[in-house]
mmCIF file of C-alpha atoms in Angstrom:
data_model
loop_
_atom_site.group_PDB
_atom_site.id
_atom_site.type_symbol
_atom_site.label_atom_id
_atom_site.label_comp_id
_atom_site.label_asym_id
_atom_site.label_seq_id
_atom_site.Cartn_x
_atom_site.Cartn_y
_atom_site.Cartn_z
ATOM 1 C CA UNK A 1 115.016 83.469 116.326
ATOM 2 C CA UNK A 2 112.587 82.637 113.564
ATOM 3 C CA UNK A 3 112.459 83.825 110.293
ATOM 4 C CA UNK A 4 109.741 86.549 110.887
ATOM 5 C CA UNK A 5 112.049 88.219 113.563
ATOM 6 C CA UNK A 6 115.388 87.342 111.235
ATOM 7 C CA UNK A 7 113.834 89.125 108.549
ATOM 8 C CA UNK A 8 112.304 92.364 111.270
ATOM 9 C CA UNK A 9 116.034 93.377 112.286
ATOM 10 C CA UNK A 10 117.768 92.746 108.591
ATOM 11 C CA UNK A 11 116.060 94.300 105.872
ATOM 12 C CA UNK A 12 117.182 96.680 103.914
ATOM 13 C CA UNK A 13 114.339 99.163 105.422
ATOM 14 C CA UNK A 14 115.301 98.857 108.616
ATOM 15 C CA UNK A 15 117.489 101.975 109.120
ATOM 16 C CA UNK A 16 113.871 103.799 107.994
ATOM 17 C CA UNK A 17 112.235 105.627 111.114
ATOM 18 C CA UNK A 18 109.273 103.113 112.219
ATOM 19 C CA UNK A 19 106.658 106.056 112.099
ATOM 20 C CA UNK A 20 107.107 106.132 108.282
ATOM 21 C CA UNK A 21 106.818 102.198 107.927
ATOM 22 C CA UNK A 22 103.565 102.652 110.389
ATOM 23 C CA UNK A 23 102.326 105.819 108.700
ATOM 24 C CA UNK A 24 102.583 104.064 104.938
ATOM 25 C CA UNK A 25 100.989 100.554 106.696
ATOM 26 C CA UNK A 26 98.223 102.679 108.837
ATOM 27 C CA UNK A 27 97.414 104.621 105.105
ATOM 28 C CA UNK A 28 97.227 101.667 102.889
ATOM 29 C CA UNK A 29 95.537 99.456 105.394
ATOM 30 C CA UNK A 30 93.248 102.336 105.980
ATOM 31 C CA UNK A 31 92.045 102.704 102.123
ATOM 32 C CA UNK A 32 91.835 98.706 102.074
ATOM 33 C CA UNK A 33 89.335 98.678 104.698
ATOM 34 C CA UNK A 34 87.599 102.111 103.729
ATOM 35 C CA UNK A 35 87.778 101.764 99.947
ATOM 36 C CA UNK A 36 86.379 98.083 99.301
ATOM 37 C CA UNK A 37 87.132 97.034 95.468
ATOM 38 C CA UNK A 38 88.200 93.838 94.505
ATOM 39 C CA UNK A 39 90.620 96.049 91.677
ATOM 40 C CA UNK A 40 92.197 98.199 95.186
ATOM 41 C CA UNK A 41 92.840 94.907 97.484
ATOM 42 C CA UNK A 42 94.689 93.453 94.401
ATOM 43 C CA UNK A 43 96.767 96.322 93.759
ATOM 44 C CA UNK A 44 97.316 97.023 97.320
ATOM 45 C CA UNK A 45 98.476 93.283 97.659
ATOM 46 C CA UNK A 46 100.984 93.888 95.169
ATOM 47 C CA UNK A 47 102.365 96.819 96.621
ATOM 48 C CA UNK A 48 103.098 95.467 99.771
ATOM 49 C CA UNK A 49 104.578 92.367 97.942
ATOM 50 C CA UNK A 50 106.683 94.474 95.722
ATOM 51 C CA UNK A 51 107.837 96.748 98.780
ATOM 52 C CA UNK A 52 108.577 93.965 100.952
ATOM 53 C CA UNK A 53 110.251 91.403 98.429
ATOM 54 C CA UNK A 54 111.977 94.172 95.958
ATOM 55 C CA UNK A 55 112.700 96.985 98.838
ATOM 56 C CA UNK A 56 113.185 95.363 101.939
ATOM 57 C CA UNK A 57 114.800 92.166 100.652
ATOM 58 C CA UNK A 58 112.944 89.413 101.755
ATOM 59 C CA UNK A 59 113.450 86.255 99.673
ATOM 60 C CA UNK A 60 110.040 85.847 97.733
ATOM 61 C CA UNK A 61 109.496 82.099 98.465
ATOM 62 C CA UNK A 62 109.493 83.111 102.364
ATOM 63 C CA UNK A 63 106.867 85.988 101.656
ATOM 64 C CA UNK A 64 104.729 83.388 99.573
ATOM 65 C CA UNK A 65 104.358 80.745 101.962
ATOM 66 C CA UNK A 66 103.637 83.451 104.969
ATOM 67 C CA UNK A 67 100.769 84.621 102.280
ATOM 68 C CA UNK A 68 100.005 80.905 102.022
ATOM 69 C CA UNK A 69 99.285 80.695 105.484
ATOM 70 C CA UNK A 70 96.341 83.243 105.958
ATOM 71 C CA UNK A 71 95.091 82.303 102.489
ATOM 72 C CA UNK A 72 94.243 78.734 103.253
ATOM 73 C CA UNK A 73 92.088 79.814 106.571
ATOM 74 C CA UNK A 74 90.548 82.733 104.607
ATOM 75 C CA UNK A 75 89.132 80.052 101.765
ATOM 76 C CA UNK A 76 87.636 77.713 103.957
ATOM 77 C CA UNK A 77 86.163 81.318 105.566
ATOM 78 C CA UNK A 78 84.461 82.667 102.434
ATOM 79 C CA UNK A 79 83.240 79.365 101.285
ATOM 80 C CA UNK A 80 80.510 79.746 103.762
ATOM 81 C CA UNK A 81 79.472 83.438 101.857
ATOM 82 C CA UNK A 82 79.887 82.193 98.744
ATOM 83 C CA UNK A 83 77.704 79.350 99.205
ATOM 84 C CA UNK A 84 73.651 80.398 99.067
ATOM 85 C CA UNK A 85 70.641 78.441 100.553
ATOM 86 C CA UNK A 86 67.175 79.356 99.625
ATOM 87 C CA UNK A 87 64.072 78.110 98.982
ATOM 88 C CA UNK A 88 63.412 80.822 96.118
ATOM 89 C CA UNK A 89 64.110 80.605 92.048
ATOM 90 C CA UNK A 90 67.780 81.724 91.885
ATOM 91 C CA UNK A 91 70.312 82.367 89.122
ATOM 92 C CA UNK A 92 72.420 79.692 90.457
ATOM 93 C CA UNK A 93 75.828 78.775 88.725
ATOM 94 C CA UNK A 94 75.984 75.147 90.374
ATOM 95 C CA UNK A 95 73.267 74.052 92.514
ATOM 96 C CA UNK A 96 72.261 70.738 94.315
ATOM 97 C CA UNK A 97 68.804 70.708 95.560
ATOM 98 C CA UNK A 98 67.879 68.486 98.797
ATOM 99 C CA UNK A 99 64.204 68.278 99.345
ATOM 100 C CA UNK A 100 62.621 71.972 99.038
ATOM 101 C CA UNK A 101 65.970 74.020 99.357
ATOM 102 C CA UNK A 102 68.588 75.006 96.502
ATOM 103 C CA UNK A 103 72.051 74.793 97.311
ATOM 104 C CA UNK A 104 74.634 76.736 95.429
ATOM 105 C CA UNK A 105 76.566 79.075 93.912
ATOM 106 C CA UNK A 106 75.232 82.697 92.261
ATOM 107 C CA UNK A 107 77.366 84.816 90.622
ATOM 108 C CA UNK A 108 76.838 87.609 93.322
ATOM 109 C CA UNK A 109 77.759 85.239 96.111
ATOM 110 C CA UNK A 110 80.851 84.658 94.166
ATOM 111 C CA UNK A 111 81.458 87.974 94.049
ATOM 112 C CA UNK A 112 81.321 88.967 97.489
ATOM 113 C CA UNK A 113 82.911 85.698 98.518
ATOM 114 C CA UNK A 114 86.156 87.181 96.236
ATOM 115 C CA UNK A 115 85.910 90.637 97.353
ATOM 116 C CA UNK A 116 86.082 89.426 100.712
ATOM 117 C CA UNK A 117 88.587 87.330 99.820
ATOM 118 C CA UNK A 118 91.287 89.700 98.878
ATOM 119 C CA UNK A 119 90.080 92.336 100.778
ATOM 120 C CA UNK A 120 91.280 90.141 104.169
ATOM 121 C CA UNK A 121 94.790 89.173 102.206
ATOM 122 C CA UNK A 122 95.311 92.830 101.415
ATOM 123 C CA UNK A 123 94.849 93.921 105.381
ATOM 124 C CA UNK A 124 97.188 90.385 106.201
ATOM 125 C CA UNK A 125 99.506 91.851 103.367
ATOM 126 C CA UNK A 126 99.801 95.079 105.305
ATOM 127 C CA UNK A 127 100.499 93.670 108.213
ATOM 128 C CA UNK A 128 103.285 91.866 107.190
ATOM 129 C CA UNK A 129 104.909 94.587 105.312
ATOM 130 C CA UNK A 130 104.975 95.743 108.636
ATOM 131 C CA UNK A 131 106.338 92.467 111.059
ATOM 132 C CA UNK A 132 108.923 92.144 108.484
ATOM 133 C CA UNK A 133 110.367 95.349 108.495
ATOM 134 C CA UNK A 134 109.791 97.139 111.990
ATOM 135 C CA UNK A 135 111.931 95.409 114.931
ATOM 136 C CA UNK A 136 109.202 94.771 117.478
ATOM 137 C CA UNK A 137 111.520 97.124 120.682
ATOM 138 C CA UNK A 138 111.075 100.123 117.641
ATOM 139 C CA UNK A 139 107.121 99.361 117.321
ATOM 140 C CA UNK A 140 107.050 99.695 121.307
ATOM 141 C CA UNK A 141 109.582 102.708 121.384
ATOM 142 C CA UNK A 142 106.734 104.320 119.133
ATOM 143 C CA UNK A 143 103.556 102.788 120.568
ATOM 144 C CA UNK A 144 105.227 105.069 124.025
ATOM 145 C CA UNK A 145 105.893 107.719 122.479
ATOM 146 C CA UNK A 146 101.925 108.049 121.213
ATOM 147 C CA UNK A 147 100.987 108.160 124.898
ATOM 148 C CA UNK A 148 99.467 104.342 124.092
ATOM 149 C CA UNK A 149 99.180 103.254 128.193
ATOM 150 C CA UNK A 150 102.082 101.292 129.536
ATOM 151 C CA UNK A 151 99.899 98.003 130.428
ATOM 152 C CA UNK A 152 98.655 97.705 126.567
ATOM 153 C CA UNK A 153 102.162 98.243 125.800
ATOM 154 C CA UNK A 154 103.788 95.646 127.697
ATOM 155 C CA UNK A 155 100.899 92.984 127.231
ATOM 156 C CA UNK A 156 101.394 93.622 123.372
ATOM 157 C CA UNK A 157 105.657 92.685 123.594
ATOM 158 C CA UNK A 158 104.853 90.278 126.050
ATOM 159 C CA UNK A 159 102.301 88.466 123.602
ATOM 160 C CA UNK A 160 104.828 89.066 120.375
ATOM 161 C CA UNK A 161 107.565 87.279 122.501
ATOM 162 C CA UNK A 162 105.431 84.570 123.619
ATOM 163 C CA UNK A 163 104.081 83.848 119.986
ATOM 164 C CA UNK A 164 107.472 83.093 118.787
ATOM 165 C CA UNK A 165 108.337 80.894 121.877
ATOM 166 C CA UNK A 166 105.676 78.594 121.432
ATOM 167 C CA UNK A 167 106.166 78.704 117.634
ATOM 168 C CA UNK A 168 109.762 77.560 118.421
ATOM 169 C CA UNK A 169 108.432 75.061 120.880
ATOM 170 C CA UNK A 170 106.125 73.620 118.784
ATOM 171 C CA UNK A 171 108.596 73.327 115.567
ATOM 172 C CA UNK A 172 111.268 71.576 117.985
ATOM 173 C CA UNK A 173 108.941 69.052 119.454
ATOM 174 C CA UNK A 174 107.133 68.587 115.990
ATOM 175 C CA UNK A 175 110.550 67.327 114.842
ATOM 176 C CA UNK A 176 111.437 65.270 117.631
ATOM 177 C CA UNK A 177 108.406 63.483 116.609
ATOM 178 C CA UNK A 178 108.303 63.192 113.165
ATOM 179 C CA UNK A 179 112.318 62.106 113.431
ATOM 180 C CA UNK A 180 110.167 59.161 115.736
ATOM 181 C CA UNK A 181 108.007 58.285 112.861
ATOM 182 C CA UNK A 182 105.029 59.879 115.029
ATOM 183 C CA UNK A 183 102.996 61.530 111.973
ATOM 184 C CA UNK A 184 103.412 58.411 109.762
ATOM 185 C CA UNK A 185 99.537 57.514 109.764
ATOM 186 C CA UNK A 186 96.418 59.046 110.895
ATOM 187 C CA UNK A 187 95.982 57.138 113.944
ATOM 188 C CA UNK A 188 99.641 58.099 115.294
ATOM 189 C CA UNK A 189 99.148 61.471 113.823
ATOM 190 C CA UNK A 190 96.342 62.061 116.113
ATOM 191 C CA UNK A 191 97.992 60.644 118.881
ATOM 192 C CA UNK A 192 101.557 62.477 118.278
ATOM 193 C CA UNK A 193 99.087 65.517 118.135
ATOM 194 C CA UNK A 194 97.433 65.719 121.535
ATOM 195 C CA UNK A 195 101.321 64.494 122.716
ATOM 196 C CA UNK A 196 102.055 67.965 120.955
ATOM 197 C CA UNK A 197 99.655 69.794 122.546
ATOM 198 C CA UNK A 198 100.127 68.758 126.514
ATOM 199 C CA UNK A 199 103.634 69.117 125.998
ATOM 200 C CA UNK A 200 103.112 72.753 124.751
ATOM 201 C CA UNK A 201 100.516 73.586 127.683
ATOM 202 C CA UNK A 202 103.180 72.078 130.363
ATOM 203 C CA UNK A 203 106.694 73.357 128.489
ATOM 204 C CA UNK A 204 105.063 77.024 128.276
ATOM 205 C CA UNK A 205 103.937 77.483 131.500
ATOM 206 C CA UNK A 206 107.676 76.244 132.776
ATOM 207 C CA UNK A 207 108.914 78.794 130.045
ATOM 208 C CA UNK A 208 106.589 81.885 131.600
ATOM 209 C CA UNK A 209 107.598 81.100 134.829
ATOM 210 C CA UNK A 210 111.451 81.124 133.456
ATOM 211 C CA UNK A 211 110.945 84.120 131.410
ATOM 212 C CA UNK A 212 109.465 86.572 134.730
ATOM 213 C CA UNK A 213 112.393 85.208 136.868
ATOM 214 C CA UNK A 214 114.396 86.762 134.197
ATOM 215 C CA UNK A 215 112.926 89.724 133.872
ATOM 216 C CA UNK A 216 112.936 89.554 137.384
ATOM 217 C CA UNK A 217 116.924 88.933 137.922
ATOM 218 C CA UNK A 218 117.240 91.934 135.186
ATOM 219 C CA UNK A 219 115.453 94.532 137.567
ATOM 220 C CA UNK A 220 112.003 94.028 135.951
ATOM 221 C CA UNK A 221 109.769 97.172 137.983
ATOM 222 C CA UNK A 222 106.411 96.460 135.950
ATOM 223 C CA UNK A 223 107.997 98.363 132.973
ATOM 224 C CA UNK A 224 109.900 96.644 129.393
ATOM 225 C CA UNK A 225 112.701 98.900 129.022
ATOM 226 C CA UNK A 226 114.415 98.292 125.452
ATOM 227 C CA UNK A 227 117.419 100.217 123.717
ATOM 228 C CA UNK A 228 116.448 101.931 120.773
ATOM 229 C CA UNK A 229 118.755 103.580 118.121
ATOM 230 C CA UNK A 230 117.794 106.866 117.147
ATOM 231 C CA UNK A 231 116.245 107.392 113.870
ATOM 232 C CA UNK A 232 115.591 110.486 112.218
ATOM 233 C CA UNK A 233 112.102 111.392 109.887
ATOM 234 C CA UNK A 234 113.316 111.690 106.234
ATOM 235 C CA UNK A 235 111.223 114.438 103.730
ATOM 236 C CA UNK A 236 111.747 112.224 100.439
ATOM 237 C CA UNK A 237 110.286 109.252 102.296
ATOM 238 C CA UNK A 238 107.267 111.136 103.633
ATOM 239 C CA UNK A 239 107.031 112.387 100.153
ATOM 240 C CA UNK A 240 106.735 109.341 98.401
ATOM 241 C CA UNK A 241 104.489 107.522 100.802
ATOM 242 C CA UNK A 242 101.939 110.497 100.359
ATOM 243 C CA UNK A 243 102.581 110.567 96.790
ATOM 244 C CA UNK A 244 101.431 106.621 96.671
ATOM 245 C CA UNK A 245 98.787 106.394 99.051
ATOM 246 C CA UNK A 246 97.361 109.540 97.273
ATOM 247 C CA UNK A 247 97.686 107.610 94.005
ATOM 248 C CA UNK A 248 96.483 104.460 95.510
ATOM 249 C CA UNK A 249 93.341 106.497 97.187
ATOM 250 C CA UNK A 250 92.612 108.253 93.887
ATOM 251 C CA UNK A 251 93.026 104.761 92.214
ATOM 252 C CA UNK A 252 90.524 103.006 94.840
ATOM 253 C CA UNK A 253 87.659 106.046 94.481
ATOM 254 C CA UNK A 254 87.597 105.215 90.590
ATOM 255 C CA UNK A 255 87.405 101.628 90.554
ATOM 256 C CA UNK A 256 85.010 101.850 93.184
ATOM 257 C CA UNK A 257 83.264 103.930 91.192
ATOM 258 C CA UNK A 258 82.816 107.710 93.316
ATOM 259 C CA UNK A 259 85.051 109.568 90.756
#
């Protein structure tokens, strides 16, 4: 079991019903998306760091490097906005200019670049609060219960399971060869790498195939059946998650600048 899934089933919201952990992450991520400020993606980042380190439990250091992840792929992403090209005069805050073009960086292109930025972390911050508190056999239980059609359903759990198998693979066979000195140089790195990689492709088919006999030897008739415990809606949670979102909504219309 990996961290991610550790952390789903033992946190200290977990006895919460999963519609009020979806209705507070459909909400916020709702008014990150809707409400575009760079002062509302901050805030909402925070809030979903404070809810799932202080509330939930999770050990900070975990929650930072999973924010680490995203952050590094969303960089290299907004370099590419933040970055102008033009041939015309431009306020430019650093520019190199090769031939007739101007290559730089203006002060709006920063802008948007950072509002882009921490707009995507907010959504990635949501969507964590949400992996690390809702047990993925509750998400389904609900996803049924809203009528969502059986197929999506059962490709979605299937996906989530497979994720975290060849996340699993990958770490174990990563070790094996870094244990064998394979990452000890680019050249073997590269090499150790595409090792990695046909490994994967061969070890996960073998896994699918072991996987569906399972499901298979456990009575598998096109439908995931999981147990679920029964959870009951709670008023003072419902409460406060309206009372938040309506402060963070009211909070995003200001610095954005309607109110």
């Amino acid at each position: 079991m990996l961290l991610i899934d550790h952390f789903a089933y033992n946190n200290r919201l977990v006895r919460m019903h999963p519609g009020e952990k979806t209705l507070f992450f459909v909400i916020t991520i709702g008014i990150c998306l809707a409400l575009p400020s760079l002062a509302t993606s901050l805030v909402i980042t925070l809030l979903m760091a404070g809810v799932v380190v202080f509330g939930a439990g999770v050990p900070w250091r975990f929650y930072a490097k999973l924010l680490m992840v995203p952050s590094s792929f969303l960089i290299i992403g907004v370099l590419a906005v933040a970055v102008s090209v033009t041939r015309e005069p431009q306020q430019f805050l650093w520019a190199v200019h090769p031939g007739s073009f101007t290559v730089g960086i203006t002060r709006a292109g920063l802008l948007t670049a950072a509002e882009l930025f921490f707009r995507s972390l907010g959504a990635v911050s949501c969507l964590y609060f949400l992996s690390l508190t809702t047990p993925m056999t509750e998400t389904v239980g609900l996803l049924k219960k809203l009528r969502m059609p059986a197929l999506v359903v059962e490709l979605i759990a299937l996906i989530y399971r497979l994720i975290f198998i060849l996340l699993g693979m990958s770490g174990q066979i990563y070790t094996a060869q870094s244990s064998r000195l394979g990452y000890r140089n680019m050249r073997t790195g590269f090499t150790a790498l595409s090792q990695l990689i046909m490994s994967m492709f061969i070890k996960s088919y073998k896994q699918s195939q072991s996987m569906y006999d399972a499901m298979v030897a456990r009575c598998y008739d096109g439908q995931l059946h999981f147990v679920e415990e029964k959870r009951n809606w709670s008023a003072r949670h419902v409460l406060v998650i309206v009372t938040v979102d309506g402060i963070l909504a009211a909070w995003a219309l200001y610095a954005g600048g309607i109110l």
